Structure formats: structure tokens, C-alpha cells
Coordinates of C-alpha atoms in Angstrom, one line a residue:
M162 CA 28.5 -90.4 -71.9
K163 CA 26.9 -88.3 -74.6
R164 CA 23.5 -89.9 -74.0
K165 CA 23.7 -88.9 -70.3
N166 CA 24.4 -85.3 -71.1
I167 CA 21.5 -85.1 -73.5
K168 CA 19.2 -86.6 -70.9
R169 CA 20.4 -84.1 -68.3
N170 CA 19.8 -81.2 -70.6
E171 CA 16.2 -82.4 -71.3
L172 CA 15.5 -82.5 -67.6
I173 CA 16.8 -78.9 -67.1
R174 CA 14.7 -77.7 -70.0
G175 CA 11.6 -79.4 -68.6
G176 CA 12.1 -77.9 -65.2
L177 CA 12.4 -74.4 -66.7
L178 CA 9.2 -74.9 -68.7
L179 CA 7.4 -76.1 -65.6
A180 CA 8.5 -73.1 -63.5
A181 CA 7.5 -70.8 -66.3
G182 CA 4.1 -72.4 -66.4
I183 CA 3.5 -72.1 -62.7
L184 CA 4.5 -68.4 -62.8
L185 CA 2.2 -67.7 -65.7
G186 CA -0.7 -69.4 -64.0
A187 CA -0.1 -67.4 -60.9
L188 CA -0.1 -64.2 -62.9
I189 CA -3.3 -65.1 -64.8
F190 CA -5.0 -66.2 -61.5
S191 CA -4.2 -62.9 -59.7
S192 CA -4.7 -60.5 -62.5
S193 CA -8.5 -60.5 -62.2
G194 CA -8.3 -59.4 -58.5
K195 CA -5.6 -56.9 -58.7
S196 CA -5.9 -55.2 -62.1
K197 CA -8.7 -52.9 -60.8
Q198 CA -6.6 -51.8 -57.8
F199 CA -3.6 -51.4 -60.1
E200 CA -5.6 -49.1 -62.4
E201 CA -6.9 -47.1 -59.4
N202 CA -3.4 -46.6 -58.0
R203 CA -2.1 -45.6 -61.4
E204 CA -5.0 -43.1 -61.9
H205 CA -4.5 -41.8 -58.3
T206 CA -0.8 -41.4 -59.0
H207 CA -1.5 -39.4 -62.2
A208 CA -4.2 -37.4 -60.4
Q209 CA -1.7 -36.5 -57.6
S210 CA 0.9 -35.6 -60.2
D211 CA -1.6 -33.4 -62.1
T212 CA -2.9 -31.8 -58.9
A213 CA 0.6 -31.1 -57.7
Q214 CA 1.4 -29.7 -61.1
E215 CA -1.7 -27.4 -61.0
A216 CA -0.7 -26.4 -57.4
G217 CA 2.7 -25.4 -58.6
E218 CA 1.3 -23.5 -61.6
D219 CA -1.7 -21.9 -59.9
N220 CA -0.2 -21.3 -56.4
T221 CA -3.1 -23.2 -54.8
T222 CA -3.2 -23.0 -51.0
W223 CA -4.5 -26.1 -49.3
T224 CA -6.5 -26.0 -46.0
C225 CA -8.5 -28.2 -43.7
S226 CA -12.3 -27.9 -43.7
M227 CA -12.3 -28.3 -39.9
H228 CA -9.1 -26.3 -39.1
P229 CA -9.0 -23.3 -41.6
Q230 CA -5.9 -21.9 -39.8
V231 CA -3.9 -24.8 -41.5
R232 CA -2.4 -23.4 -44.7
Q233 CA 0.0 -25.5 -46.9
D234 CA 1.4 -25.0 -50.4
E235 CA 0.7 -28.7 -51.4
P236 CA -2.0 -31.3 -50.8
G237 CA -1.8 -33.7 -48.0
N238 CA -3.5 -34.5 -44.6
C239 CA -4.3 -32.0 -41.8
P240 CA -1.6 -32.1 -39.2
I241 CA -4.3 -31.7 -36.5
C242 CA -7.1 -34.0 -37.3
G243 CA -5.7 -36.1 -40.2
M244 CA -8.4 -35.1 -42.7
E245 CA -7.5 -34.7 -46.3
L246 CA -6.8 -31.1 -47.2
I247 CA -8.9 -29.2 -49.7
P248 CA -8.1 -26.2 -52.0
A249 CA -8.7 -22.9 -50.2
E250 CA -10.9 -20.4 -51.9
E251 CA -8.7 -18.0 -53.8
S252 CA -9.4 -14.3 -53.7
D253 CA -9.7 -12.3 -56.9
A254 CA -6.5 -11.7 -58.7
D255 CA -6.8 -8.0 -58.5
Q256 CA -7.6 -7.9 -54.8
D257 CA -5.2 -6.2 -52.5
P258 CA -3.5 -8.9 -50.3
A259 CA -4.2 -6.8 -47.2
E260 CA -8.0 -6.9 -47.9
L261 CA -10.4 -9.4 -46.5
K262 CA -13.7 -10.4 -48.2
M263 CA -16.5 -11.8 -46.1
T264 CA -19.7 -13.4 -47.2
E265 CA -23.0 -12.0 -46.1
E266 CA -23.5 -15.2 -44.1
A267 CA -20.2 -14.8 -42.2
I268 CA -21.1 -11.1 -41.5
K269 CA -24.4 -12.1 -40.0
L270 CA -22.9 -14.9 -38.0
A271 CA -20.2 -12.6 -36.5
D272 CA -22.8 -9.7 -36.2
V273 CA -20.4 -7.3 -37.8
Q274 CA -21.6 -3.7 -37.6
T275 CA -20.0 -0.5 -38.9
T276 CA -20.3 3.2 -38.2
R277 CA -19.3 6.2 -40.3
V278 CA -16.6 8.4 -38.8
R279 CA -17.9 11.9 -38.1
K280 CA -16.6 15.3 -36.9
K281 CA -18.1 16.8 -33.8
V282 CA -17.2 19.2 -31.0
P283 CA -15.6 16.8 -28.5
Q284 CA -16.9 16.6 -25.0
K285 CA -15.6 14.2 -22.3
E286 CA -17.5 13.1 -19.2
I287 CA -15.1 13.2 -16.3
R288 CA -15.8 11.2 -13.2
L289 CA -14.3 12.3 -9.9
T290 CA -14.3 11.1 -6.3
G291 CA -14.0 13.5 -3.4
K292 CA -14.9 14.5 0.1
I293 CA -16.9 17.3 1.7
N294 CA -14.7 19.7 3.7
V295 CA -15.4 22.8 5.8
D296 CA -14.9 26.0 3.9
Q297 CA -11.6 27.2 5.4
R298 CA -12.6 30.9 4.9
R299 CA -15.5 30.4 7.3
I300 CA -13.7 29.0 10.3
Y301 CA -13.6 31.5 13.2
T302 CA -11.7 31.5 16.4
Q303 CA -13.5 32.0 19.7
P304 CA -10.9 33.7 22.1
S305 CA -11.0 34.7 25.8
H306 CA -10.9 38.5 26.2
F307 CA -9.7 38.3 29.8
P308 CA -7.3 36.1 31.7
G309 CA -8.2 33.6 34.3
R310 CA -9.0 29.9 35.1
I311 CA -11.7 28.0 33.2
E312 CA -14.3 26.8 35.7
K313 CA -16.7 25.3 33.3
L314 CA -17.0 24.6 29.5
Y315 CA -20.5 24.3 27.9
L316 CA -19.3 22.9 24.6
N317 CA -17.4 19.7 24.9
F318 CA -17.6 17.9 21.5
K319 CA -16.5 18.5 18.0
G320 CA -19.5 19.2 15.8
E321 CA -21.7 20.7 18.5
Y322 CA -23.9 23.5 17.2
V323 CA -23.4 26.9 18.8
Q324 CA -25.6 30.0 18.5
E325 CA -24.2 33.5 18.6
G326 CA -24.5 34.9 22.2
Q327 CA -24.7 31.5 23.7
T328 CA -22.7 30.9 26.9
I329 CA -19.8 28.7 26.1
A330 CA -17.6 28.9 29.2
S331 CA -17.4 30.4 32.8
V332 CA -14.0 31.8 34.0
Y333 CA -12.7 32.9 37.3
S334 CA -10.7 36.0 36.7
P335 CA -9.0 38.2 39.4
E336 CA -8.5 40.9 36.9
L337 CA -12.2 41.0 36.0
I338 CA -13.2 41.0 39.7
S339 CA -11.0 44.2 40.2
A340 CA -12.8 45.7 37.2
Q341 CA -16.2 45.0 38.7
E342 CA -15.1 46.6 42.0
E343 CA -14.1 49.7 40.2
L344 CA -17.6 49.8 38.6
L345 CA -19.4 49.5 41.9
E346 CA -17.3 52.3 43.4
A347 CA -17.9 54.5 40.4
I348 CA -21.7 53.9 40.8
Q349 CA -21.6 55.4 44.3
S350 CA -19.8 58.5 43.0
G351 CA -21.6 58.5 39.7
K352 CA -23.7 61.6 40.5
T353 CA -20.7 63.7 41.3
N354 CA -18.3 62.1 38.7
P355 CA -20.3 60.6 35.8
Q356 CA -17.1 60.4 33.7
L357 CA -15.6 57.9 36.2
L358 CA -18.7 55.7 35.9
E359 CA -18.5 55.7 32.2
A360 CA -14.8 54.8 32.3
A361 CA -15.5 51.8 34.5
R362 CA -18.1 50.6 32.1
A363 CA -15.8 51.1 29.2
K364 CA -13.1 48.9 30.9
L365 CA -15.6 46.1 31.2
R366 CA -16.6 46.5 27.6
Q367 CA -12.9 46.0 26.7
W368 CA -13.1 42.7 28.4
K369 CA -15.9 41.9 26.0
L370 CA -18.7 41.9 28.5
N371 CA -21.9 42.9 26.8
E372 CA -24.4 45.5 28.0
D373 CA -26.7 43.0 29.6
Q374 CA -23.8 41.6 31.7
I375 CA -22.7 45.1 32.8
A376 CA -26.3 46.0 33.7
A377 CA -26.7 42.9 35.7
I378 CA -23.6 43.8 37.8
E379 CA -24.9 47.3 38.4
E380 CA -28.4 46.1 39.3
K381 CA -27.2 43.5 41.8
G382 CA -24.6 45.7 43.2
E383 CA -22.3 42.8 43.9
I384 CA -19.3 41.2 42.3
T385 CA -19.7 38.1 40.1
E386 CA -16.7 35.8 40.7
R387 CA -17.3 33.5 37.6
M388 CA -17.8 35.5 34.5
E389 CA -19.4 33.9 31.4
I390 CA -17.9 34.0 27.9
K391 CA -20.4 34.3 25.1
A392 CA -20.1 32.9 21.6
S393 CA -19.2 35.7 19.1
T394 CA -20.6 33.7 16.0
S395 CA -22.9 30.9 15.1
G396 CA -21.7 27.6 13.7
I397 CA -20.4 24.2 14.7
V398 CA -17.4 23.4 17.0
H399 CA -14.7 22.5 14.5
K400 CA -11.9 22.2 17.1
K401 CA -11.9 22.4 21.0
M402 CA -8.6 24.0 22.2
V403 CA -8.9 24.0 26.1
N404 CA -10.2 21.9 29.0
E405 CA -11.8 22.8 32.3
G406 CA -9.2 23.9 34.9
D407 CA -6.9 25.4 32.3
Y408 CA -5.4 28.9 32.9
I409 CA -5.9 31.2 30.0
N410 CA -4.6 34.6 28.9
K411 CA -6.3 37.4 27.2
G412 CA -6.6 36.3 23.5
S413 CA -6.3 32.5 24.2
V414 CA -8.3 30.5 21.7
L415 CA -11.1 28.4 23.3
Y416 CA -12.7 27.0 20.2
H417 CA -12.6 27.0 16.4
I418 CA -16.2 27.5 15.2
A419 CA -17.1 26.8 11.6
K420 CA -20.0 27.9 9.5
I421 CA -21.2 25.1 7.2
D422 CA -24.0 26.9 5.3
T423 CA -21.4 26.8 2.5
V424 CA -19.0 23.8 2.1
W425 CA -16.1 22.8 -0.1
I426 CA -15.9 19.6 -2.0
M427 CA -12.3 18.5 -2.5
F428 CA -12.2 16.3 -5.7
D429 CA -9.3 14.1 -6.8
A430 CA -8.5 14.6 -10.5
Y431 CA -6.1 12.3 -12.4
Q432 CA -3.3 14.0 -14.3
E433 CA -4.8 13.4 -17.7
D434 CA -8.1 15.0 -16.6
V435 CA -6.6 18.1 -14.9
P436 CA -6.0 20.1 -18.2
L437 CA -9.7 19.6 -19.0
I438 CA -11.0 21.3 -15.8
E439 CA -11.2 25.1 -15.5
Q440 CA -12.4 27.4 -12.8
G441 CA -16.1 28.1 -13.1
D442 CA -16.9 24.6 -14.3
Q443 CA -19.9 22.9 -12.9
I444 CA -19.6 19.5 -11.2
E445 CA -22.7 17.5 -10.3
F446 CA -22.2 15.1 -7.4
T447 CA -24.1 12.5 -5.4
V448 CA -23.7 11.2 -1.8
S449 CA -24.4 7.5 -1.1
G450 CA -25.9 8.5 2.2
I451 CA -28.5 10.8 0.5
P452 CA -30.1 8.7 -2.2
G453 CA -32.1 10.4 -4.9
E454 CA -30.4 13.8 -4.4
T455 CA -28.1 15.4 -6.9
F456 CA -26.1 18.5 -5.9
N457 CA -24.3 21.1 -7.9
S458 CA -21.0 22.7 -7.2
T459 CA -18.7 25.3 -8.9
V460 CA -14.9 24.8 -9.3
N461 CA -13.1 27.7 -7.7
F462 CA -9.6 26.4 -7.3
I463 CA -7.3 23.8 -9.0
D464 CA -4.2 22.8 -7.2
P465 CA -1.1 23.6 -9.4
L466 CA 0.9 20.8 -7.7
M467 CA 0.3 17.0 -8.1
D468 CA 0.5 14.7 -5.1
E469 CA 3.7 12.8 -5.5
K470 CA 2.3 9.5 -4.2
S471 CA -1.2 9.4 -5.6
R472 CA -0.4 11.5 -8.7
V473 CA -3.7 13.3 -8.4
A474 CA -4.4 17.1 -8.1
R475 CA -7.0 18.5 -5.7
V476 CA -9.9 20.3 -7.4
R477 CA -11.9 22.5 -5.0
A478 CA -15.5 23.2 -5.7
E479 CA -18.0 25.1 -3.6
T480 CA -21.7 24.5 -3.0
D481 CA -24.6 25.9 -0.9
N482 CA -25.5 23.9 2.2
R483 CA -28.1 26.0 4.0
K484 CA -30.3 22.9 4.4
G485 CA -27.4 21.2 6.3
L486 CA -27.7 17.9 4.4
L487 CA -24.0 17.8 3.5
K488 CA -21.7 16.9 6.4
P489 CA -18.0 17.5 6.4
G490 CA -16.2 14.2 5.9
M491 CA -18.8 12.6 3.6
F492 CA -17.5 10.9 0.4
V493 CA -19.0 12.0 -2.9
E494 CA -18.9 10.9 -6.5
G495 CA -18.9 13.7 -9.1
V496 CA -19.3 14.0 -12.8
M497 CA -18.7 16.9 -15.2
T498 CA -18.7 17.4 -18.9
S499 CA -15.6 19.1 -20.3
G500 CA -15.5 20.8 -23.7
N501 CA -11.9 21.9 -23.3
L502 CA -10.5 19.2 -25.7
G503 CA -9.4 21.2 -28.7
S504 CA -10.4 24.0 -31.0
G505 CA -13.6 23.4 -32.9
E506 CA -14.7 20.1 -34.4
E507 CA -12.6 16.9 -34.2
L508 CA -12.8 13.5 -35.9
T509 CA -14.0 10.9 -33.4
V510 CA -14.3 7.1 -33.5
P511 CA -16.3 4.8 -31.2
S512 CA -14.0 3.2 -28.6
S513 CA -15.5 -0.3 -29.4
S514 CA -13.9 -0.1 -32.8
V515 CA -10.3 0.4 -31.5
M516 CA -8.0 -2.5 -30.7
W517 CA -4.7 -2.1 -29.0
T518 CA -1.5 -4.1 -29.1
G519 CA 1.4 -2.4 -27.4
K520 CA 1.7 1.2 -28.6
R521 CA -0.3 0.5 -31.8
S522 CA -4.0 1.4 -32.1
V523 CA -5.8 -0.2 -35.1
V524 CA -9.3 -0.3 -36.6
Y525 CA -10.9 -2.2 -39.4
I526 CA -12.2 -0.1 -42.3
K527 CA -15.0 -1.2 -44.7
I528 CA -13.8 -0.5 -48.2
P529 CA -16.6 1.3 -50.2
N530 CA -18.0 0.4 -53.6
R531 CA -17.3 -3.3 -53.5
E532 CA -19.7 -6.0 -54.6
E533 CA -18.8 -8.1 -51.6
P534 CA -18.2 -6.7 -48.1
T535 CA -14.4 -6.1 -47.9
Y536 CA -12.4 -4.9 -44.9
T537 CA -8.8 -3.8 -44.3
L538 CA -6.7 -3.0 -41.2
R539 CA -5.8 0.6 -40.6
E540 CA -3.4 1.9 -37.9
V541 CA -4.6 5.1 -36.3
V542 CA -3.1 7.7 -33.9
L543 CA -5.6 8.5 -31.1
G544 CA -6.0 11.7 -29.1
A545 CA -7.9 12.1 -25.8
S546 CA -10.4 9.6 -24.6
L547 CA -14.0 10.8 -24.5
G548 CA -15.3 7.8 -22.6
E549 CA -17.3 6.1 -25.4
E550 CA -15.2 7.6 -28.1
Y551 CA -11.7 8.7 -29.0
I552 CA -10.4 11.7 -30.9
V553 CA -8.6 10.6 -34.0
K554 CA -5.4 12.5 -34.8
K555 CA -4.2 10.5 -37.8
G556 CA -5.3 7.5 -39.9
L557 CA -9.0 8.2 -40.7
E558 CA -11.0 10.5 -42.9
E559 CA -14.5 11.7 -42.3
N560 CA -17.3 9.4 -43.6
E561 CA -15.1 6.3 -43.7
E562 CA -16.8 3.3 -42.2
V563 CA -15.2 1.5 -39.3
V564 CA -16.2 -1.8 -37.7
T565 CA -17.7 -1.1 -34.3
H566 CA -19.1 -4.6 -33.5
G567 CA -17.6 -7.9 -34.3
T568 CA -14.1 -6.4 -34.6
F569 CA -12.5 -9.5 -33.0
A570 CA -14.3 -11.8 -35.5
V571 CA -13.0 -9.8 -38.4
D572 CA -9.5 -9.8 -37.0
A573 CA -9.6 -13.5 -36.4
A574 CA -10.6 -14.0 -40.0
T575 CA -7.7 -11.9 -41.3
Q576 CA -5.3 -13.9 -39.1
L577 CA -6.6 -17.2 -40.5
A578 CA -6.2 -15.8 -44.0
G579 CA -2.6 -14.9 -43.4
K580 CA -3.2 -11.2 -43.8
S581 CA -2.1 -8.2 -41.8
S582 CA -3.9 -8.3 -38.4
M583 CA -3.7 -6.8 -35.0
M584 CA -1.4 -9.6 -33.8
N585 CA 0.6 -10.0 -37.0
R586 CA 1.2 -6.6 -38.6
R587 CA 3.4 -8.1 -41.4
G588 CA 0.8 -10.8 -42.3
G589 CA 1.8 -14.2 -43.6
R590 CA 0.7 -17.7 -42.8
T591 CA -0.8 -18.1 -39.3
S592 CA 0.6 -20.8 -37.1
T593 CA -1.7 -23.6 -36.3
G594 CA -1.1 -22.9 -32.6
H595 CA -0.5 -26.5 -31.6
D596 CA 3.3 -26.5 -31.1
H597 CA 2.9 -24.7 -27.8
H598 CA 6.4 -25.0 -26.6
Q599 CA 8.1 -23.9 -29.8
M600 CA 5.8 -21.2 -31.1
E601 CA 7.6 -18.1 -32.4
E602 CA 6.2 -14.7 -31.6
E603 CA 6.4 -11.3 -33.1
E604 CA 9.5 -9.5 -32.0
T605 CA 7.8 -6.1 -31.7
D606 CA 4.1 -5.9 -30.9
Q607 CA 2.8 -9.5 -30.3
N608 CA 4.0 -9.7 -26.7
K609 CA 2.6 -6.4 -25.8
P610 CA -0.7 -6.0 -24.0
M611 CA -4.1 -5.7 -25.7
T612 CA -7.0 -4.0 -23.9
E613 CA -10.7 -3.4 -24.3
M614 CA -11.3 -6.0 -27.0
P615 CA -14.9 -6.0 -28.2
G616 CA -16.9 -8.9 -27.1
N617 CA -18.5 -11.6 -29.3
D618 CA -20.7 -14.7 -29.0
A619 CA -18.0 -17.5 -28.9
K620 CA -19.0 -20.1 -26.3
W621 CA -16.6 -21.9 -24.0
P622 CA -17.0 -25.7 -24.2
E623 CA -19.0 -27.1 -21.3
S624 CA -16.6 -30.0 -20.8
Q625 CA -13.8 -27.6 -20.1
L626 CA -15.7 -25.3 -17.7
D627 CA -13.9 -26.5 -14.6
S628 CA -10.5 -25.7 -16.0
Y629 CA -11.8 -22.3 -17.1
K630 CA -13.0 -21.6 -13.5
N631 CA -9.6 -22.8 -12.1
L632 CA -7.7 -20.5 -14.4
T633 CA -9.8 -17.5 -13.4
N634 CA -9.8 -18.3 -9.7
H635 CA -6.0 -18.6 -9.6
Y636 CA -5.7 -15.4 -11.5
M637 CA -7.8 -13.7 -8.9
A638 CA -5.7 -15.2 -6.1
L639 CA -2.6 -13.9 -7.9
K640 CA -4.2 -10.4 -8.2
N641 CA -5.1 -10.4 -4.5
A642 CA -1.5 -11.3 -3.5
L643 CA -0.2 -8.3 -5.5
V644 CA -2.9 -6.1 -3.9
N645 CA -1.4 -7.1 -0.5
D646 CA 2.2 -6.4 -1.7
R647 CA 3.1 -10.1 -1.8
K648 CA 4.9 -12.0 -4.4
D649 CA 3.1 -15.1 -5.7
T650 CA 4.6 -17.7 -7.9
E651 CA 2.3 -20.5 -6.6
N652 CA -0.9 -19.2 -8.3
A653 CA 1.0 -18.4 -11.5
N654 CA 2.1 -22.1 -11.6
K655 CA -1.4 -23.2 -10.9
M656 CA -2.6 -21.0 -13.9
L657 CA -0.1 -22.9 -16.0
D658 CA -1.5 -26.2 -14.8
A659 CA -5.1 -25.0 -15.6
L660 CA -4.0 -24.0 -19.1
A661 CA -2.4 -27.4 -19.7
S662 CA -5.5 -29.2 -18.6
I663 CA -7.7 -27.5 -21.2
D664 CA -8.4 -29.8 -24.2
M665 CA -8.1 -27.7 -27.4
K666 CA -10.0 -30.4 -29.4
A667 CA -13.1 -29.6 -27.4
F668 CA -13.5 -26.2 -29.0
P669 CA -15.7 -25.8 -32.2
Q670 CA -13.9 -24.4 -35.2
E671 CA -14.2 -20.6 -34.7
A672 CA -13.9 -20.8 -30.9
H673 CA -10.8 -23.0 -31.3
S674 CA -8.9 -20.3 -33.3
R675 CA -9.9 -17.6 -30.8
W676 CA -8.7 -19.7 -27.9
M677 CA -5.4 -20.5 -29.5
N678 CA -4.8 -16.8 -30.2
L679 CA -5.1 -16.1 -26.4
Y680 CA -3.4 -19.3 -25.1
N681 CA 0.1 -18.1 -25.9
K682 CA -0.3 -14.8 -24.2
L683 CA -1.7 -16.4 -21.1
R684 CA 0.9 -19.1 -20.9
N685 CA 3.9 -16.8 -21.6
N686 CA 3.0 -14.2 -19.0
A687 CA 1.9 -16.7 -16.3
K688 CA 5.2 -18.5 -16.9
A689 CA 7.2 -15.2 -16.6
I690 CA 5.5 -14.5 -13.3
A691 CA 6.2 -18.0 -12.0
E692 CA 9.9 -17.7 -12.9
T693 CA 10.6 -14.4 -11.1
E694 CA 10.3 -13.6 -7.4
E695 CA 10.7 -9.8 -7.9
L696 CA 7.5 -8.1 -6.9
A697 CA 8.0 -5.3 -9.4
A698 CA 8.7 -7.7 -12.2
Q699 CA 5.6 -9.8 -11.4
R700 CA 3.5 -6.7 -11.5
K701 CA 5.0 -5.8 -14.9
H702 CA 4.1 -9.2 -16.3
F703 CA 0.7 -9.0 -14.6
I704 CA -0.2 -6.1 -17.0
A705 CA 0.0 -8.3 -20.1
L706 CA -1.5 -11.3 -18.3
S707 CA -4.5 -9.2 -17.3
D708 CA -5.0 -7.9 -20.9
A709 CA -5.1 -11.5 -22.0
M710 CA -7.5 -12.5 -19.3
I711 CA -9.8 -9.6 -20.1
N712 CA -9.8 -10.6 -23.7
L713 CA -10.5 -14.2 -22.7
V714 CA -13.6 -13.4 -20.5
K715 CA -14.9 -10.9 -23.0
T716 CA -14.6 -13.5 -25.8
F717 CA -16.1 -16.4 -23.9
K718 CA -17.9 -14.5 -21.0
A719 CA -17.1 -15.0 -17.3
P720 CA -17.0 -18.7 -16.2
D721 CA -18.9 -18.3 -13.0
D722 CA -19.8 -14.9 -11.6
T723 CA -19.9 -11.4 -13.0
L724 CA -16.4 -9.9 -13.3
F725 CA -15.3 -6.2 -13.4
V726 CA -12.7 -4.7 -15.7
Q727 CA -10.8 -2.1 -13.7
F728 CA -8.3 0.5 -14.8
C729 CA -5.6 2.6 -13.1
P730 CA -4.2 5.5 -15.2
M731 CA -1.0 5.7 -13.0
A732 CA 0.2 2.1 -13.6
D733 CA 2.8 1.1 -16.1
D734 CA 4.7 4.4 -15.8
N735 CA 1.6 6.5 -16.2
Q736 CA 0.6 4.6 -19.4
G737 CA -2.4 3.0 -17.5
A738 CA -3.1 -0.6 -17.0
F739 CA -6.2 -2.9 -16.6
W740 CA -7.0 -5.8 -14.5
L741 CA -9.9 -8.1 -13.6
S742 CA -11.7 -8.2 -10.3
S743 CA -14.5 -10.3 -8.9
E744 CA -15.9 -7.3 -7.0
D745 CA -16.7 -3.7 -8.1
Q746 CA -14.6 -2.2 -5.3
V747 CA -11.2 -1.1 -6.5
R748 CA -8.2 -2.7 -5.0
N749 CA -5.1 -1.8 -7.0
P750 CA -2.7 -4.7 -7.7
Y751 CA 0.0 -2.4 -9.3
F752 CA 0.5 -0.2 -6.2
G753 CA -0.9 -2.1 -3.3
D754 CA -1.1 -0.2 -0.1
Q755 CA 0.7 2.8 -1.6
M756 CA -2.4 3.6 -3.7
L757 CA -4.9 0.9 -2.8
T758 CA -8.0 2.6 -4.2
C759 CA -6.5 4.3 -7.2
G760 CA -8.5 3.4 -10.3
E761 CA -12.1 2.9 -11.5
V762 CA -14.4 0.3 -12.8
R763 CA -14.6 0.5 -16.6
E764 CA -17.1 -2.3 -17.4
K765 CA -18.8 -5.5 -16.3
V766 CA -18.4 -8.9 -17.9
E767 CA -21.5 -11.1 -17.4
K768 CA -21.2 -14.8 -16.7
Q769 CA -22.0 -17.5 -19.3

């Protein structure tokens, strides 16, 4: 029994030794192939630990070389393309967090240009439309000086020219026949009673017969049954008041005759321009039907009342028309320069340097005395528009440099760097822009419209051109519906479809960030229009949608044909609003038929 237990123990011991030998051999066999990988993993683990420790100590920000809008506090992979993140270039420790440094290469690539802010006596070029009218002071009535029945009229059309003394009508008048009989009887007794003859002649003169007519009656010695009425002034027939066969009384008006050697031009002035116009101002104007001619007129009256529907005031100017080239009813386009914008010199800034978001107006300032070009955002308060410039009330000092070209590129760089920008006044990390349905927006200014964004050289991807054209075409269809006072959710939904079909991965790096900055605004406002059937609400959302579309085509150029940026100062409760049109003729989407042609073309956007 004991010998059996000993034998069993030896077998167990042998089995354990054998298992240990097999395990040892396996370890030895595999160590040569895996030791290197083990060491690499161990080193990589230590490197990650060290890097993470450095990131924690140095506050390193990690970004993607292909998508610089990605910003993370720790290393990893890009959530967009999967590439490994790299440390972002840190700014100098003493640099203001609101400032942006740009390399000379980046400035050349974005074509950033600056201009010094100067003081000047402000002048504004005001453009006006109007129509030639007859001078109301030079309209005369042509009455009948005796009663009777009109046998014949010699002037039958409005606009016919009439010469003073010309026969304009013949009238059968029993009263005038009696007066002629008295004259003939007085002639027979004229030698004995010359006073009676003179009294008979005077009676005919009271009927406004001239000396030639009276002499003809005396010479013939017979009564004229149809007496002619002569024109008392020269001019054109402005209004015909009677017809042949009508019975008239003494003093009845036959015609209104107007002199047009001087004419009025009735201009329409928008309410923001009315205070800049004074009596005595000179307005040059042209007429499309008279090419190559420029006419001058002088303002002699400004209507103190605004038209309640069109919100314009009539400005009356006067001009010489002795050549007769200007015809009442002609449409004209006028331009004047007003210096009535303040007292003395004012600080002005080029309009290309200003960006708007809601009620805020911002510019980018170049900070002086820096080794590298450095820019910062500055909010300004603007005064009157001078066309190509604005008066600056607050926010700038004379000789400061403002960015006038490439402003959008500078703003895009500040957004990517997480600094204060036009769209994000508080600064902070910029969203990657790929979570389209969950993206948070600024509560104050981010949803408000931007207008007149300076252009740049970003190029729309050729592979996405059809979607770009569809987006623009459906916008135009939506605009035309609003022009015709029709609600339109269909084209708003088609704009959403066009947006969804655009592949964001097709954009190169800089163009990608610019497109994503515009995508939200386009989508949100198209969606708002699609979800409401109130015409007034659709027009309200169309303001912000149009601002985004204008920025889109000015950033990437028009997809197909030249587009026109148009502006109505009466829209948006007299704040003014822009829209895009495929033609230069103004058709207002904010008022429709109520004020169809209210507005003007501000600029053209050329196609790609």
C-alpha cells in the first residue's frame, strides 16, 4: 500500500515537471518574436504618459493638421478624418488672448490689406429716381369769353402744340350775333353818333374778339354766325375739357395749356436721405431715352410729409427745357453730393472693413509696433453711410489701421483659434461644425443677419457645383414667390435638400471652415421658412437667409450667372434688408406689390 502511494506521488511530480518544461519552452520560443513589440508598447505607454503629463502641465492644445478647427485638451485622433492630433502652435505667453498673430505667408495668401482711419469732411452721394412733370405754375386755362355751342374744335389731343393767336375752336353764339348786328347798325349812324359805334366795338372787345376780327366784320358788312376763339397763350394741350356740340357759358374752360420751356423733376427720396437734401442743392440727372446727355436741376421744394405706403418724400427740382428734349412723364435717374452730414471733419472708415451681425458692427484693427502682424476685433458705432465709407461715432481713433480687404479670412482665423470673432463675441473653442442637428448657437448675435461681407478667393468644389446651383435656384424661386405675395414652403424644403446633398469632405481646408460657418445659418433659416405658412414670418426669416446667401456667393462667387445684391431701406421695420436677384431690375420680396420697385442694386457678384 505504501509502495503504491510512493509511485503515485512520483507520477504526479513527473507530470508537473513536464508541464513546467513545456511552458518554459513556449516562453523561450516566443520571446524572440514578441520582446521587441513588448518594448515598443512599453515605450509608447511611457511616451503617452509623459505627453499627457506635459499636456496637463503646459496646457497644450491638440489640433488636426487637416482640420485646424478641431481643438482638444489631450492627444488623440481627429474626430473628422481619424488622423493623429498634433500640438497646436502656442502664442506668446504675454499675448492678449483676444489678439491674433498671422504669418507673412498667411497674410499674402488671404490678401489682407489695411487702411489708416482718417478724418475728412463727409460727403455722401445720394442716388434718386424721379419723373419729369409739368411745372404747375405754368399751366394756363383757355376759357370761352362768350356763350354758345361748339361747332368745331381744332385741338383734339393732349400734347398738341398751340401757338398764341391760333384758332382753337369755332362757336355758334346767338349773343355774339346780336352784338354784331349792333355793330353794323352803329356803322350806318357812325357819322352822326360816333360814340355809339365805339360802344358797339367795345362790347365785342369784351367778348374777347380781337381788332382783326372786328375789322373783318365792319369790312364785310355782314354777320358771322360761327365765331372763332383764339389761343391766349402758347404751349401744349395739357388737358382737353370739352367736345364738339357742347354748350358752353361765358368763362367755360376749353383747354388747359402748359408751357414746358421749364419743367419740374419730382424725385423720390428715402427717409434717411431727406435730412441731407436742402433747397438750392444741385441734382444731376440722366434720361435713358437721351443717351450721352446730363442735365442739371435745382431743388426748390421738399415735401414735409412722407408717403405712408412707400415711405418716401417728394423732392421737387426745376430745370430749363427750352430745347424741348425733356418730355413730361419721362423717368430719370439723379445723383447729388450732400455735405450736410455734420459739423466739420468726421472720422470715416471704408465700408469694406465693416462686418455686421445683428445690431453689432465690428472691424479688425492691426496692432502697431509688433514684430509679427497682429490683429484684434473692435466693435464700433457707425453714423451715416457715405456709400463707400461710414462715419464712425465710437470705437476708433484717427490713424489706427483697419483691415479693408481679407476681413473674412482674418475673422475665420480668429474663429478657428477660439478667439473673439464676429460670430462668437465671447470667444472660446470653435465647434467642428459636423454635428449639424445638435449644434448650439449664440443666444444673442449669432442668429442675426450679416450683410456686405467682403469677398475673398475661396473656391467652391467642382464636384459640388450642381448642388450649389440647386441651392441658389431654389432661393431665387423662393424670392420670386415672396415678390408675388405668395407663401412658399416647397422651395425652402428644396433648399434644405440641396444643403444636405453637399459633401463637406469635398472642400479644401480653408474653404471647408468657411462653408461650415455659413451652413448653419442657411439651414436654420430655410428650415424656419419651411416650418411656417405665415407670409410675414417667411419674409422675416428671408432676411437672415438672404444675408447668408449673400455671404455664400461673395465667398465662393456665383455658381452660374452674375447675381445682384439689392437693398430696401424700408424693410425690417425701416432697418433695411438685403436680398439676391438674378437680374438688376428691383423686385422687392419684402413688400411685394405694395412697393414692388422699392430698393436699389448695391453691387454685382460675378460667376465662378
